[in-house]
Coordinates of C-alpha atoms and ligand atoms in Angstrom, one line a residue:
M1 CA -8.3 15.2 6.5
E2 CA -6.2 19.0 6.7
Y3 CA -2.5 18.9 6.8
A4 CA -1.2 22.3 6.7
L5 CA 2.5 24.3 7.7
E6 CA 3.3 26.8 10.4
T7 CA 6.4 28.7 11.3
A8 CA 5.1 31.0 13.9
A9 CA 6.1 31.0 17.3
L10 CA 4.9 28.0 19.0
N11 CA 3.2 30.7 22.3
T12 CA 1.3 32.6 19.1
L13 CA -1.1 29.2 18.1
H14 CA -4.5 28.3 18.2
T15 CA -4.8 24.4 18.7
D16 CA -6.6 22.6 20.5
C17 CA -3.4 20.2 21.5
L18 CA 0.4 20.8 21.0
I19 CA 2.6 17.5 20.1
I20 CA 5.5 17.9 21.7
G21 CA 8.4 14.9 22.6
V22 CA 10.4 13.9 25.6
Y23 CA 14.0 12.0 25.9
K24 CA 14.0 9.6 29.1
D25 CA 15.9 11.6 30.5
Q26 CA 13.3 14.2 30.7
Q27 CA 15.2 16.5 27.8
L28 CA 12.8 18.2 25.8
T29 CA 12.1 18.5 22.2
P30 CA 13.2 22.1 21.4
S31 CA 9.6 23.2 20.8
A32 CA 9.1 21.8 23.9
A33 CA 11.6 23.6 25.9
S34 CA 10.5 26.6 24.7
L35 CA 7.0 25.9 25.1
N36 CA 8.4 24.9 29.2
E37 CA 9.7 28.1 29.6
S38 CA 7.1 30.5 28.7
S39 CA 4.4 28.4 30.8
L40 CA 6.3 28.8 33.8
S41 CA 8.0 25.1 33.9
I42 CA 4.2 23.1 33.6
I43 CA 5.8 20.8 31.5
H44 CA 9.1 20.0 34.0
K45 CA 6.3 20.0 36.4
V46 CA 4.5 17.7 35.1
L47 CA 7.2 15.0 34.3
A48 CA 8.5 15.1 37.5
R49 CA 5.3 13.8 39.2
G50 CA 7.2 10.3 36.8
D51 CA 3.6 9.9 35.0
N52 CA 5.8 10.0 31.3
K53 CA 9.8 8.7 32.0
G54 CA 10.3 9.5 28.3
D55 CA 9.9 5.3 27.3
L56 CA 9.3 5.5 23.7
G57 CA 5.5 5.8 23.1
C58 CA 4.8 6.7 26.4
T59 CA 1.6 9.8 25.7
L60 CA 0.5 12.1 28.5
F61 CA -1.9 14.9 28.2
I62 CA -1.7 18.3 30.0
N63 CA -5.4 18.8 29.7
A64 CA -5.5 22.4 30.4
L65 CA -3.1 25.2 30.3
P66 CA -3.7 28.6 32.2
D67 CA -4.4 32.2 29.9
S68 CA -3.0 30.1 27.0
T69 CA -4.9 29.6 23.6
I70 CA -2.7 26.4 23.2
E71 CA -6.2 23.9 24.8
R72 CA -4.0 20.8 25.5
I73 CA -0.8 19.7 25.4
L74 CA 0.7 16.0 24.2
I75 CA 3.8 14.8 25.4
V76 CA 5.4 11.6 23.2
G77 CA 8.3 9.5 25.7
L78 CA 11.0 9.5 22.4
G79 CA 13.2 6.7 23.9
D80 CA 16.6 6.9 25.1
A81 CA 18.7 7.9 22.4
K82 CA 18.6 11.1 21.0
V83 CA 18.9 10.3 17.0
L84 CA 16.1 8.5 17.0
T85 CA 16.3 5.5 13.9
G86 CA 12.9 6.0 11.6
K87 CA 11.2 2.7 12.7
N88 CA 11.0 4.2 16.3
F89 CA 10.2 7.7 14.6
R90 CA 7.1 5.9 13.5
K91 CA 6.4 4.1 16.7
A92 CA 6.0 7.6 18.5
L93 CA 3.8 9.3 16.0
Q94 CA 1.7 5.8 15.9
A95 CA 1.2 6.5 19.7
V96 CA 0.7 10.0 19.4
F97 CA -2.4 9.3 17.0
I98 CA -3.8 6.4 18.7
C99 CA -4.1 8.8 22.0
L100 CA -6.2 11.3 19.7
K101 CA -8.7 8.9 19.2
K102 CA -11.7 8.9 21.0
T103 CA -11.3 12.6 22.2
Q104 CA -12.8 15.6 21.0
I105 CA -9.8 17.5 19.8
K106 CA -10.5 18.7 16.3
T107 CA -7.5 21.0 15.5
T108 CA -4.0 19.5 16.5
T109 CA -0.1 21.2 15.9
C110 CA 2.5 18.5 15.9
T111 CA 6.3 20.1 16.6
L112 CA 7.9 16.5 16.4
A113 CA 9.2 17.0 12.5
E114 CA 11.9 18.4 14.3
V115 CA 13.3 15.6 15.9
T116 CA 16.5 13.9 14.9
V117 CA 16.1 10.8 12.8
S118 CA 19.1 9.0 11.6
D119 CA 17.5 8.3 8.0
G120 CA 14.7 10.9 7.2
D121 CA 15.2 14.6 6.9
L122 CA 12.8 16.9 7.6
Q123 CA 10.5 16.5 4.0
W124 CA 10.7 12.6 5.2
K125 CA 9.6 12.9 8.4
T126 CA 6.5 15.5 7.2
R127 CA 5.6 12.5 5.5
Q128 CA 5.9 10.4 8.0
I129 CA 3.1 12.3 10.4
I130 CA 0.7 12.7 7.3
E131 CA 0.5 8.9 6.2
I132 CA 0.5 7.7 9.6
A133 CA -2.2 10.5 11.1
N134 CA -4.1 9.4 7.6
D135 CA -3.4 5.5 8.4
T136 CA -5.1 5.8 12.5
A137 CA -8.1 8.1 10.7
Y138 CA -9.3 5.7 8.4
Q139 CA -12.1 4.0 9.0
F140 CA -14.3 1.9 6.8
T141 CA -18.2 3.2 7.4
T142 CA -19.4 3.0 4.5
Y143 CA -22.2 0.0 5.4
K144 CA -22.3 1.7 9.0
S145 CA -25.3 3.0 9.9
D146 CA -23.6 5.5 12.4
K147 CA -20.6 6.8 10.4
Q148 CA -19.0 8.6 13.5
T149 CA -15.7 7.9 13.3
E150 CA -13.6 7.4 16.4
F151 CA -10.8 9.9 15.0
N152 CA -11.9 13.5 15.1
V153 CA -9.6 15.7 14.5
E154 CA -9.6 17.9 11.1
T155 CA -6.8 19.5 10.9
I156 CA -3.4 18.4 11.9
T157 CA -0.3 21.7 11.7
I158 CA 3.1 20.5 11.3
T159 CA 5.9 23.0 13.0
A160 CA 8.5 23.8 10.5
P161 CA 11.5 26.4 10.5
E162 CA 11.0 29.3 7.8
A163 CA 14.3 28.2 6.5
D164 CA 13.5 24.5 5.7
I165 CA 10.1 25.6 4.4
A166 CA 11.1 24.2 0.7
S167 CA 11.5 20.6 2.0
A168 CA 8.8 20.7 4.5
Q169 CA 6.1 21.9 2.0
L170 CA 7.2 18.9 -0.6
G171 CA 7.3 16.5 1.9
L172 CA 3.2 17.8 2.8
C173 CA 3.2 17.5 -1.2
Q174 CA 3.7 14.2 -0.8
G175 CA 2.8 12.8 2.1
I176 CA -0.8 14.0 1.2
A177 CA -0.3 12.0 -2.9
M178 CA 0.0 9.3 -0.8
A179 CA -2.1 9.1 2.0
D180 CA -4.8 9.9 -0.8
G181 CA -3.2 7.1 -2.7
I182 CA -3.7 4.6 0.5
N183 CA -7.5 5.6 1.4
L184 CA -8.3 4.7 -2.2
T185 CA -6.7 1.2 -2.0
K186 CA -8.3 0.6 1.7
L187 CA -11.9 1.7 0.3
L188 CA -12.0 -0.8 -2.8
A189 CA -10.2 -3.4 -0.7
D190 CA -12.3 -3.1 2.1
L191 CA -15.8 -3.0 0.0
P192 CA -17.5 -6.2 -0.8
G193 CA -17.8 -8.3 -3.5
N194 CA -20.9 -8.6 -4.2
I195 CA -20.0 -4.0 -5.1
C196 CA -16.7 -4.4 -5.7
T197 CA -17.0 -6.4 -8.8
P198 CA -14.7 -6.2 -11.8
T199 CA -17.1 -3.7 -13.4
Y200 CA -16.9 -1.9 -10.4
L201 CA -13.2 -1.6 -10.3
A202 CA -13.7 -0.6 -14.1
E203 CA -15.4 2.1 -13.5
Q204 CA -13.6 3.8 -10.2
A205 CA -10.5 4.0 -12.5
L206 CA -12.4 5.1 -15.0
A207 CA -13.5 8.0 -12.5
L208 CA -10.2 8.2 -11.6
G209 CA -9.0 9.3 -15.2
T210 CA -11.8 12.1 -15.4
Q211 CA -9.8 13.8 -13.0
Y212 CA -6.5 13.5 -13.7
D213 CA -5.4 15.2 -17.7
K214 CA -2.3 13.0 -17.8
L215 CA -4.0 9.9 -17.0
T216 CA -5.8 7.5 -19.8
I217 CA -8.3 4.8 -19.0
N218 CA -8.8 2.0 -21.4
V219 CA -11.0 -1.3 -20.6
L220 CA -10.6 -4.6 -22.4
E221 CA -14.2 -6.6 -22.3
E222 CA -14.1 -10.2 -22.7
A223 CA -14.7 -9.8 -26.6
D224 CA -11.5 -8.0 -27.4
M225 CA -9.2 -10.3 -24.7
E226 CA -11.3 -13.4 -26.6
E227 CA -9.3 -11.1 -30.1
L228 CA -6.3 -11.5 -28.0
G229 CA -6.4 -14.8 -27.5
M230 CA -6.5 -14.7 -23.1
G231 CA -7.1 -18.1 -23.0
A232 CA -5.7 -18.5 -19.1
L233 CA -7.3 -15.1 -18.5
L234 CA -10.8 -15.8 -19.8
S235 CA -10.7 -19.2 -18.6
V236 CA -11.1 -18.4 -14.6
S237 CA -13.9 -15.8 -15.5
R238 CA -16.3 -18.3 -17.4
G239 CA -16.7 -19.6 -14.1
S240 CA -18.4 -16.2 -13.0
R241 CA -21.2 -13.8 -14.1
Q242 CA -19.7 -11.2 -13.7
P243 CA -17.3 -10.4 -17.2
A244 CA -14.1 -9.9 -16.9
K245 CA -11.9 -6.9 -17.7
L246 CA -8.6 -6.0 -18.4
I247 CA -8.8 -2.4 -17.1
T248 CA -5.5 -0.2 -18.7
L249 CA -4.4 3.1 -16.9
D250 CA -2.1 5.0 -19.0
Y251 CA -0.1 7.9 -17.1
Q252 CA 1.9 10.3 -19.5
G253 CA 3.9 12.3 -17.3
G254 CA 7.0 12.0 -18.8
D255 CA 9.1 12.1 -22.2
K256 CA 6.9 11.3 -25.0
N257 CA 9.7 8.6 -25.9
A258 CA 10.8 7.0 -22.1
K259 CA 9.7 3.8 -21.6
P260 CA 7.2 3.2 -19.3
I261 CA 7.4 1.3 -15.7
V262 CA 4.6 -1.4 -16.1
L263 CA 2.8 -2.2 -13.1
I264 CA 0.5 -5.1 -13.1
G265 CA -2.6 -5.5 -10.0
K266 CA -4.2 -9.0 -9.6
G267 CA -8.2 -7.8 -9.2
L268 CA -9.8 -10.7 -8.0
T269 CA -12.6 -9.3 -6.7
F270 CA -13.8 -12.6 -4.9
D271 CA -12.3 -15.7 -5.0
A272 CA -13.9 -19.2 -3.7
G273 CA -11.3 -21.4 -5.1
G274 CA -13.6 -22.4 -8.0
I275 CA -13.9 -25.9 -8.4
S276 CA -10.8 -26.3 -6.1
L277 CA -13.2 -24.9 -3.7
K278 CA -11.7 -23.4 -0.7
P279 CA -12.8 -24.4 2.9
G280 CA -15.4 -22.0 4.5
L281 CA -13.8 -20.3 7.3
G282 CA -12.3 -17.3 6.5
M283 CA -13.3 -17.1 3.1
D284 CA -14.6 -13.6 3.4
E285 CA -11.4 -12.6 3.1
M286 CA -11.4 -13.6 -0.1
K287 CA -12.7 -10.0 -1.1
Y288 CA -9.2 -8.9 -0.9
D289 CA -8.2 -11.1 -3.1
M290 CA -7.7 -7.8 -5.8
C291 CA -5.4 -5.6 -3.6
G292 CA -2.4 -6.1 -6.0
G293 CA -5.5 -4.6 -8.5
A294 CA -6.6 -1.3 -6.0
T295 CA -2.5 -1.0 -5.2
V296 CA -2.2 -0.2 -9.0
L297 CA -5.6 2.7 -8.3
G298 CA -4.1 4.2 -6.0
T299 CA 0.1 4.1 -7.1
L300 CA -1.2 5.8 -9.9
K301 CA -3.3 8.1 -8.1
A302 CA -1.0 9.6 -5.8
A303 CA 1.8 9.0 -8.8
A304 CA -1.1 11.8 -11.2
E305 CA -1.9 14.2 -8.1
M306 CA 2.8 14.0 -7.6
Q307 CA 2.9 15.1 -11.2
L308 CA 5.9 13.2 -11.8
P309 CA 7.7 13.2 -14.4
L310 CA 7.6 9.7 -15.1
N311 CA 5.2 7.3 -17.9
I312 CA 3.4 4.8 -16.1
I313 CA 1.3 1.6 -17.0
G314 CA -1.4 0.2 -14.5
L315 CA -2.6 -3.0 -15.8
V316 CA -5.5 -4.7 -13.9
P317 CA -6.7 -8.3 -14.5
A318 CA -9.8 -8.5 -12.4
S319 CA -12.2 -11.5 -12.2
E320 CA -13.9 -13.6 -9.8
N321 CA -13.1 -17.2 -9.5
L322 CA -16.2 -19.3 -8.3
P323 CA -17.1 -23.1 -8.8
D324 CA -20.2 -23.1 -11.6
G325 CA -20.9 -26.0 -14.4
D326 CA -18.6 -24.2 -17.2
A327 CA -15.5 -23.5 -14.6
N328 CA -12.3 -24.2 -15.5
K329 CA -11.8 -27.7 -13.9
P330 CA -9.0 -30.1 -12.9
G331 CA -7.5 -31.3 -15.5
D332 CA -8.4 -28.8 -17.8
I333 CA -5.8 -27.6 -20.7
L334 CA -5.8 -24.0 -21.6
I335 CA -4.0 -21.5 -24.4
S336 CA -2.4 -18.4 -22.8
M337 CA -1.7 -16.0 -24.8
S338 CA 1.5 -16.0 -25.3
G339 CA 1.2 -19.6 -26.9
K340 CA 2.2 -22.0 -23.9
T341 CA -0.4 -24.4 -23.2
I342 CA -0.8 -24.7 -19.2
E343 CA -2.6 -27.4 -17.5
V344 CA -5.0 -26.7 -14.4
L345 CA -4.6 -29.0 -11.7
N346 CA -5.9 -26.5 -9.3
T347 CA -8.1 -24.2 -10.4
D348 CA -7.9 -22.0 -6.4
A349 CA -4.4 -21.2 -8.6
E350 CA -6.5 -19.0 -10.6
G351 CA -4.6 -15.8 -10.4
R352 CA -1.3 -16.7 -12.1
L353 CA -3.4 -17.4 -14.7
L354 CA -4.8 -14.0 -14.7
L355 CA -1.6 -12.9 -14.5
C356 CA 0.1 -14.8 -16.9
D357 CA -1.6 -13.0 -19.8
T358 CA -1.8 -9.8 -18.5
L359 CA 2.5 -10.4 -18.5
T360 CA 2.2 -11.1 -22.3
Y361 CA -0.1 -8.3 -22.8
A362 CA 2.6 -5.5 -21.1
E363 CA 4.9 -6.5 -23.8
R364 CA 3.1 -4.2 -26.1
F365 CA 3.7 -1.1 -23.9
N366 CA 7.9 -1.8 -24.2
P367 CA 8.1 -1.9 -20.6
D368 CA 11.5 -0.6 -19.0
V369 CA 10.0 -2.7 -15.9
V370 CA 7.8 -4.7 -14.9
I371 CA 6.5 -4.8 -11.3
D372 CA 3.3 -7.6 -10.6
M373 CA 1.7 -6.9 -7.1
A374 CA -0.8 -10.2 -6.0
T375 CA -2.8 -11.5 -3.0
L376 CA -1.3 -14.4 -4.8
T377 CA -0.1 -18.0 -2.6
G378 CA -0.9 -19.1 1.1
A379 CA 2.6 -20.3 1.3
C380 CA 3.8 -16.8 1.7
L381 CA 1.7 -16.8 4.6
V382 CA 3.7 -19.7 5.8
A383 CA 7.3 -18.5 4.3
L384 CA 7.2 -14.8 5.9
G385 CA 4.1 -14.0 8.4
R386 CA 2.8 -10.8 7.6
V387 CA 5.5 -8.7 8.8
P388 CA 7.3 -8.8 4.6
S389 CA 5.7 -8.9 1.6
G390 CA 7.9 -11.9 -1.0
L391 CA 9.7 -10.2 -3.7
L392 CA 11.0 -12.4 -6.6
G393 CA 12.0 -11.2 -10.0
N394 CA 14.5 -11.9 -12.7
C395 CA 16.3 -8.6 -12.1
D396 CA 18.6 -7.9 -9.8
A397 CA 19.1 -4.2 -10.4
L398 CA 15.2 -3.8 -10.5
C399 CA 14.7 -5.8 -6.9
N400 CA 17.5 -3.8 -5.0
D401 CA 16.0 -0.8 -6.3
L402 CA 12.6 -2.1 -5.3
I403 CA 14.0 -2.7 -2.0
A404 CA 16.0 0.5 -1.4
A405 CA 12.9 2.0 -1.9
S406 CA 10.6 -0.8 0.6
E407 CA 13.6 0.6 3.6
V408 CA 12.3 4.4 3.4
A409 CA 9.1 3.7 2.6
N410 CA 8.9 1.3 6.0
D411 CA 7.0 -1.1 3.9
S412 CA 9.0 -4.2 4.0
L413 CA 10.4 -6.7 1.3
W414 CA 12.1 -9.9 1.9
R415 CA 13.4 -11.6 -1.6
L416 CA 13.4 -15.1 -2.2
P417 CA 15.6 -17.7 -4.8
L418 CA 13.7 -17.6 -8.6
W419 CA 16.3 -20.5 -9.1
E420 CA 15.7 -22.8 -11.9
E421 CA 15.2 -25.8 -10.2
Y422 CA 12.5 -25.3 -9.2
Q423 CA 10.8 -24.9 -12.6
E424 CA 11.0 -28.8 -11.9
Q425 CA 8.1 -28.6 -9.9
L426 CA 5.6 -26.7 -12.6
K427 CA 6.2 -30.3 -15.3
S428 CA 3.0 -31.2 -17.1
N429 CA 2.6 -34.8 -18.9
F430 CA -0.5 -33.0 -20.7
A431 CA 0.7 -29.5 -21.5
D432 CA 3.7 -27.3 -21.5
L433 CA 3.2 -26.1 -17.9
A434 CA 0.8 -27.4 -14.9
N435 CA -0.8 -24.2 -12.4
I436 CA 0.7 -25.3 -9.6
G437 CA 3.9 -27.1 -8.7
G438 CA 3.3 -29.5 -6.0
K439 CA 3.3 -28.3 -1.8
D440 CA 6.8 -27.1 -1.4
A441 CA 7.8 -23.7 -2.0
G442 CA 4.2 -22.5 -3.4
T443 CA 5.3 -19.2 -3.5
I444 CA 8.6 -19.5 -5.3
T445 CA 6.8 -22.5 -8.2
A446 CA 4.3 -19.7 -8.5
A447 CA 6.6 -16.8 -9.3
C448 CA 9.1 -19.9 -10.8
F449 CA 4.7 -19.9 -13.2
L450 CA 5.0 -15.9 -13.5
S451 CA 8.4 -16.1 -15.0
Q452 CA 7.8 -18.0 -17.9
F453 CA 5.8 -15.4 -19.6
A454 CA 8.3 -12.4 -18.5
E455 CA 10.8 -13.5 -20.2
K456 CA 11.2 -10.3 -22.5
F457 CA 11.5 -7.9 -20.0
N458 CA 12.8 -6.6 -16.2
W459 CA 10.3 -8.2 -14.0
A460 CA 9.5 -8.4 -10.6
H461 CA 7.1 -10.2 -8.3
L462 CA 5.7 -9.6 -4.5
D463 CA 3.9 -11.5 -3.1
I464 CA 1.4 -9.5 -0.5
A465 CA -1.0 -12.1 0.7
G466 CA 0.3 -11.2 4.0
T467 CA 0.7 -7.7 4.3
A468 CA -2.0 -6.7 2.1
W469 CA -4.7 -6.8 4.8
R470 CA -4.8 -7.4 8.9
T471 CA -6.5 -10.6 9.8
G472 CA -8.6 -11.4 13.6
Q473 CA -10.1 -8.5 15.2
N474 CA -8.7 -5.7 12.8
K475 CA -9.7 -6.8 10.2
G476 CA -9.4 -4.3 7.0
A477 CA -7.2 -3.3 4.7
T478 CA -3.3 -2.0 5.2
G479 CA -3.0 -0.1 2.0
R480 CA -0.3 -1.6 0.6
P481 CA 2.8 -2.0 -1.1
V482 CA 1.2 1.8 -2.2
P483 CA 3.9 3.5 0.4
L484 CA 7.1 1.1 -1.4
L485 CA 5.4 1.8 -4.9
T486 CA 5.1 5.7 -5.0
Q487 CA 8.8 5.5 -2.8
Y488 CA 10.1 3.7 -5.7
L489 CA 8.4 5.6 -8.6
L490 CA 9.6 8.9 -6.0
N491 CA 13.3 7.9 -6.5
R492 CA 13.1 6.9 -10.3
A493 CA 11.6 10.3 -11.2
Y494 CA 14.0 12.2 -8.5
G495 CA 16.6 9.5 -7.2
Ligands
BES1 N1 -5.9 -15.5 -3.4 C1 -5.3 -16.6 -3.4 C2 -4.0 -16.9 -1.9 C3 -4.0 -16.4 -0.5 C4 -4.9 -17.5 0.2 C5 -4.0 -15.4 -0.8 C6 -4.6 -16.8 1.7 C7 -3.8 -14.5 1.1 C8 -4.4 -15.7 2.2 C9 -5.3 -17.5 -4.2 O1 -5.5 -17.6 -5.0 C10 -4.7 -19.1 -3.8 O2 -6.1 -19.7 -3.9 N2 -3.4 -19.6 -4.1 C11 -3.3 -21.5 -3.8 C12 -2.7 -21.9 -4.7 C13 -2.5 -23.6 -4.5 C14 -3.6 -24.2 -4.8 C15 -1.3 -24.0 -5.5 C16 -2.9 -21.2 -2.2 O3 -2.5 -20.5 -1.4 O4 -3.5 -22.2 -1.7
MN2 MN1 -7.0 -18.8 -5.6
ZN3 ZN1 -6.5 -15.8 -5.7

């Protein structure tokens, strides 16, 4: 998809479809009003029929305009309030782009960036238009014989006043970078486990490294990890024929001496549970257990594309978790890179085994902050559903920064407590700690486990088990939490 800006008057435009807004009392957005004037009140006449009363997200096409280079008009309802909330602005945009599906419209011009939004400026609105159009257009057709998608739109032109073109331009560049990052994350996540192996993820990271000067990739092999003493991570891949990889993406966009932001993403390219085998129903969805890793790749792509003046390290521990004669067994005791010993009481709690050694490894980068994201616990779905990602951490300032970014990005978070009382649940009779904490508070005890390997830096953990993909009929990756992380990075760079 191509995105562009336009400052010229509407009646000079050539477009397959012009998108305008109407409020509940039939008041038109400025562009809609001027178009109405230059077209013998056609918009008012159509609205007077009552087919679109301006309810939020209600859409109506005017399918032919006599003597005009505008082929169609799409009217979207904006609701009651003249000042929209960010959420309602997004809802209107979602309705617009869904409405363009299954039509033959190739070029569209969207005037909705002129709508007043309480918590969003022109730059933000421009970005939202791109993000939502991109989200609607995405379809995973790699393995379909018929690659025709439902969304035929090729260009989206966003109108902006000449005077504000600079902030629209910024929004355009950022929106495109974020959309590209999100698409990479979705694509990697939607790929099946037999294609998207740890080796494949490493290859994709290396390919990304060739695209950006400031991005360097380094891949640790099992022998390297052996040397580092990563006994927890390697215990998981021992049960798989695919070798584990620890991928480092090193983006140096900032001052040479600036401490890096470290992003860690769980990269389980398939999680069958190991000897503690998962039930069969829905097990295919465990190909998404690498969404944390895919998020790291997507976010670094966006950051490199935007040339953010920051130093960012991405770390993706990648492996499969399968049952095998050489796999972890319940009761096994592992020695992690930190020296702490771990009793494996459930081989399906494998994510934390990869992450704990990666957290220890992160120390060598002298991080400013470390943020990990992982599809870590089914318990997170029980607690929070599929709306926010779970947030836990050892640093209030970092957690608050992430929450602030999540609100701007509309990629919500909910913080859970990480009180020391919960650490009790991880006690082991035979090792320093157990890898599970019993049936209560599973998301919290998983984070408690990680916290024991994150004592030397400011750290936050995002449990994205409920947010990284949709289940059911519309099954597919969401690209979350790339919007949140990119916004956090933007705030760190310019905020
Ligand atoms: N990848 C899963 C978590 C998961 C489950 C994500 C369902 C999304 C949907 C993780 O490796 C896992 O299996 N966790 C176990 C932990 C338990 C054994 C303590 C879980 O949640 O059941
Ligand atoms: Mn598991
Ligand atoms: Zn898992």
